[in-house]
Amino acid sequence: MERGRDGEEELEEEDEDEEEDGGPESALEKSPFQLTAADVYDISSVVGRDLLQLRAGPQLPAARARLQFRIVRVLEMLEALVSESSVAEEQLRRERDSLRRELEQLRAAARGSAPQVGAG
C-alpha cells in the first residue's frame, strides 16, 4: 500500500485538521482519569497511524520520535491509573478493617450489657 505524494499531503492535512479540532491527539493530553472509551480508540488510531508512517524515508526520524513520545505517554497514563487504583484499594481495605473493628466493639458492648437470664 504505497502512498504517493498526494496521499502524504492528504495525511498531513488530516493531521492539521485534527489538531485544530482537538482531534485524536488531544486524548493524549487528557488526565488518565478523564479518559472515555472514545479517547482510548482515538489514542489507538493515533499510534496505529504513526506505526504506518514508519517506513524508510526522510520522515522516519520524526515519525519514530512521535511514536516514541506517544507510547511513553500511554504508559504514563496506565501507570497513573494503576497507582490510583492501588491507592483506592488500600483505602477501601483500611475502611473495611475499621468498620470490622467498630462492629466487634459494638458486639462486645452488646454482650456485656445483655440481661442475664437466671435459672429462676
PDB file of C-alpha atoms in Angstrom:
ATOM      1  CA  MET A   1       0.000   0.000   0.000  1.00  0.00           C
ATOM      2  CA  GLU A   2       2.345   2.678  -1.281  1.00  0.00           C
ATOM      3  CA  ARG A   3       1.162   6.244  -0.954  1.00  0.00           C
ATOM      4  CA  GLY A   4       2.097   8.835  -3.466  1.00  0.00           C
ATOM      5  CA  ARG A   5       2.901  12.434  -2.694  1.00  0.00           C
ATOM      6  CA  ASP A   6      -0.826  13.303  -2.828  1.00  0.00           C
ATOM      7  CA  GLY A   7      -1.542  10.683  -0.160  1.00  0.00           C
ATOM      8  CA  GLU A   8       1.128  12.158   2.088  1.00  0.00           C
ATOM      9  CA  GLU A   9      -0.282  15.658   1.599  1.00  0.00           C
ATOM     10  CA  GLU A  10      -3.776  14.392   2.469  1.00  0.00           C
ATOM     11  CA  LEU A  11      -2.401  12.739   5.615  1.00  0.00           C
ATOM     12  CA  GLU A  12      -0.655  15.955   6.643  1.00  0.00           C
ATOM     13  CA  GLU A  13      -3.857  17.943   6.014  1.00  0.00           C
ATOM     14  CA  GLU A  14      -5.816  15.466   8.142  1.00  0.00           C
ATOM     15  CA  ASP A  15      -3.237  15.885  10.918  1.00  0.00           C
ATOM     16  CA  GLU A  16      -3.587  19.661  10.774  1.00  0.00           C
ATOM     17  CA  ASP A  17      -7.406  19.467  10.806  1.00  0.00           C
ATOM     18  CA  GLU A  18      -7.389  17.108  13.779  1.00  0.00           C
ATOM     19  CA  GLU A  19      -5.018  19.322  15.714  1.00  0.00           C
ATOM     20  CA  GLU A  20      -7.245  22.343  15.140  1.00  0.00           C
ATOM     21  CA  ASP A  21     -10.348  20.425  16.317  1.00  0.00           C
ATOM     22  CA  GLY A  22      -8.547  18.844  19.217  1.00  0.00           C
ATOM     23  CA  GLY A  23      -8.610  15.590  17.252  1.00  0.00           C
ATOM     24  CA  PRO A  24      -7.482  12.204  18.454  1.00  0.00           C
ATOM     25  CA  GLU A  25      -4.149  13.619  19.634  1.00  0.00           C
ATOM     26  CA  SER A  26      -5.966  15.649  22.292  1.00  0.00           C
ATOM     27  CA  ALA A  27      -6.802  12.387  24.105  1.00  0.00           C
ATOM     28  CA  LEU A  28      -3.088  12.039  24.887  1.00  0.00           C
ATOM     29  CA  GLU A  29      -3.155  15.386  26.672  1.00  0.00           C
ATOM     30  CA  LYS A  30      -6.034  14.464  28.999  1.00  0.00           C
ATOM     31  CA  SER A  31      -5.717  13.256  32.532  1.00  0.00           C
ATOM     32  CA  PRO A  32      -5.995   9.458  32.600  1.00  0.00           C
ATOM     33  CA  PHE A  33      -8.951   9.849  34.958  1.00  0.00           C
ATOM     34  CA  GLN A  34     -10.893  11.871  32.366  1.00  0.00           C
ATOM     35  CA  LEU A  35     -10.485   9.404  29.503  1.00  0.00           C
ATOM     36  CA  THR A  36     -13.510   7.927  27.814  1.00  0.00           C
ATOM     37  CA  ALA A  37     -13.779   4.807  25.666  1.00  0.00           C
ATOM     38  CA  ALA A  38     -13.738   7.083  22.598  1.00  0.00           C
ATOM     39  CA  ASP A  39     -10.439   8.585  23.801  1.00  0.00           C
ATOM     40  CA  VAL A  40      -8.907   5.111  24.034  1.00  0.00           C
ATOM     41  CA  TYR A  41      -9.930   4.460  20.423  1.00  0.00           C
ATOM     42  CA  ASP A  42      -8.505   7.853  19.404  1.00  0.00           C
ATOM     43  CA  ILE A  43      -5.180   7.008  21.048  1.00  0.00           C
ATOM     44  CA  SER A  44      -5.168   3.648  19.311  1.00  0.00           C
ATOM     45  CA  SER A  45      -5.830   5.374  15.991  1.00  0.00           C
ATOM     46  CA  VAL A  46      -3.014   7.872  16.507  1.00  0.00           C
ATOM     47  CA  VAL A  47      -0.489   5.178  17.470  1.00  0.00           C
ATOM     48  CA  GLY A  48      -1.623   2.983  14.568  1.00  0.00           C
ATOM     49  CA  ARG A  49      -1.239   5.850  12.125  1.00  0.00           C
ATOM     50  CA  ASP A  50       2.246   6.539  13.470  1.00  0.00           C
ATOM     51  CA  LEU A  51       3.153   2.881  13.019  1.00  0.00           C
ATOM     52  CA  LEU A  52       2.045   3.066   9.385  1.00  0.00           C
ATOM     53  CA  GLN A  53       4.311   6.074   8.849  1.00  0.00           C
ATOM     54  CA  LEU A  54       7.374   4.111   9.971  1.00  0.00           C
ATOM     55  CA  ARG A  55       8.952   3.435   6.628  1.00  0.00           C
ATOM     56  CA  ALA A  56      12.266   4.371   5.161  1.00  0.00           C
ATOM     57  CA  GLY A  57      12.426   7.945   4.037  1.00  0.00           C
ATOM     58  CA  PRO A  58      13.092  11.450   5.220  1.00  0.00           C
ATOM     59  CA  GLN A  59      10.128  11.397   7.646  1.00  0.00           C
ATOM     60  CA  LEU A  60      11.347   8.286   9.502  1.00  0.00           C
ATOM     61  CA  PRO A  61      13.174  10.065  12.371  1.00  0.00           C
ATOM     62  CA  ALA A  62      10.216  12.389  13.028  1.00  0.00           C
ATOM     63  CA  ALA A  63       7.695   9.533  12.826  1.00  0.00           C
ATOM     64  CA  ARG A  64       9.811   7.422  15.165  1.00  0.00           C
ATOM     65  CA  ALA A  65      10.143  10.271  17.679  1.00  0.00           C
ATOM     66  CA  ARG A  66       6.391  10.994  17.554  1.00  0.00           C
ATOM     67  CA  LEU A  67       5.552   7.349  18.105  1.00  0.00           C
ATOM     68  CA  GLN A  68       8.041   7.039  20.957  1.00  0.00           C
ATOM     69  CA  PHE A  69       6.547  10.106  22.683  1.00  0.00           C
ATOM     70  CA  ARG A  70       3.009   8.757  22.300  1.00  0.00           C
ATOM     71  CA  ILE A  71       3.873   5.309  23.603  1.00  0.00           C
ATOM     72  CA  VAL A  72       5.624   6.828  26.629  1.00  0.00           C
ATOM     73  CA  ARG A  73       2.543   8.999  27.271  1.00  0.00           C
ATOM     74  CA  VAL A  74       0.215   5.976  27.107  1.00  0.00           C
ATOM     75  CA  LEU A  75       2.461   4.119  29.556  1.00  0.00           C
ATOM     76  CA  GLU A  76       2.405   7.117  31.921  1.00  0.00           C
ATOM     77  CA  MET A  77      -1.392   7.141  31.753  1.00  0.00           C
ATOM     78  CA  LEU A  78      -1.548   3.427  32.540  1.00  0.00           C
ATOM     79  CA  GLU A  79       0.861   3.897  35.437  1.00  0.00           C
ATOM     80  CA  ALA A  80      -1.302   6.689  36.864  1.00  0.00           C
ATOM     81  CA  LEU A  81      -4.426   4.548  36.584  1.00  0.00           C
ATOM     82  CA  VAL A  82      -2.772   1.562  38.233  1.00  0.00           C
ATOM     83  CA  SER A  83      -1.325   3.716  41.019  1.00  0.00           C
ATOM     84  CA  GLU A  84      -4.656   5.410  41.673  1.00  0.00           C
ATOM     85  CA  SER A  85      -6.384   2.046  41.658  1.00  0.00           C
ATOM     86  CA  SER A  86      -3.896   0.677  44.211  1.00  0.00           C
ATOM     87  CA  VAL A  87      -4.357   3.698  46.463  1.00  0.00           C
ATOM     88  CA  ALA A  88      -8.138   3.394  46.279  1.00  0.00           C
ATOM     89  CA  GLU A  89      -7.947  -0.335  47.006  1.00  0.00           C
ATOM     90  CA  GLU A  90      -5.758   0.231  50.074  1.00  0.00           C
ATOM     91  CA  GLN A  91      -8.082   2.966  51.292  1.00  0.00           C
ATOM     92  CA  LEU A  92     -11.076   0.627  50.942  1.00  0.00           C
ATOM     93  CA  ARG A  93      -9.205  -2.084  52.892  1.00  0.00           C
ATOM     94  CA  ARG A  94      -8.499   0.340  55.729  1.00  0.00           C
ATOM     95  CA  GLU A  95     -12.133   1.464  55.844  1.00  0.00           C
ATOM     96  CA  ARG A  96     -13.305  -2.165  55.845  1.00  0.00           C
ATOM     97  CA  ASP A  97     -10.940  -3.060  58.690  1.00  0.00           C
ATOM     98  CA  SER A  98     -12.073  -0.022  60.654  1.00  0.00           C
ATOM     99  CA  LEU A  99     -15.721  -0.969  60.209  1.00  0.00           C
ATOM    100  CA  ARG A 100     -14.970  -4.521  61.324  1.00  0.00           C
ATOM    101  CA  ARG A 101     -13.310  -3.230  64.492  1.00  0.00           C
ATOM    102  CA  GLU A 102     -16.283  -0.976  65.213  1.00  0.00           C
ATOM    103  CA  LEU A 103     -18.683  -3.862  64.650  1.00  0.00           C
ATOM    104  CA  GLU A 104     -16.674  -6.106  67.016  1.00  0.00           C
ATOM    105  CA  GLN A 105     -16.693  -3.367  69.669  1.00  0.00           C
ATOM    106  CA  LEU A 106     -20.460  -2.938  69.311  1.00  0.00           C
ATOM    107  CA  ARG A 107     -20.990  -6.688  69.601  1.00  0.00           C
ATOM    108  CA  ALA A 108     -18.763  -6.860  72.680  1.00  0.00           C
ATOM    109  CA  ALA A 109     -20.611  -3.947  74.256  1.00  0.00           C
ATOM    110  CA  ALA A 110     -23.973  -5.546  73.451  1.00  0.00           C
ATOM    111  CA  ARG A 111     -22.846  -8.828  75.062  1.00  0.00           C
ATOM    112  CA  GLY A 112     -21.692  -7.019  78.170  1.00  0.00           C
ATOM    113  CA  SER A 113     -24.982  -5.159  78.646  1.00  0.00           C
ATOM    114  CA  ALA A 114     -27.305  -8.056  77.755  1.00  0.00           C
ATOM    115  CA  PRO A 115     -29.543  -9.091  80.688  1.00  0.00           C
ATOM    116  CA  GLN A 116     -28.514 -12.328  82.361  1.00  0.00           C
ATOM    117  CA  VAL A 117     -31.235 -14.933  82.365  1.00  0.00           C
ATOM    118  CA  GLY A 118     -31.355 -16.632  85.763  1.00  0.00           C
ATOM    119  CA  ALA A 119     -32.404 -20.236  86.495  1.00  0.00           C
ATOM    120  CA  GLY A 120     -35.369 -18.951  88.356  1.00  0.00           C
TER     121      GLY A 120
END
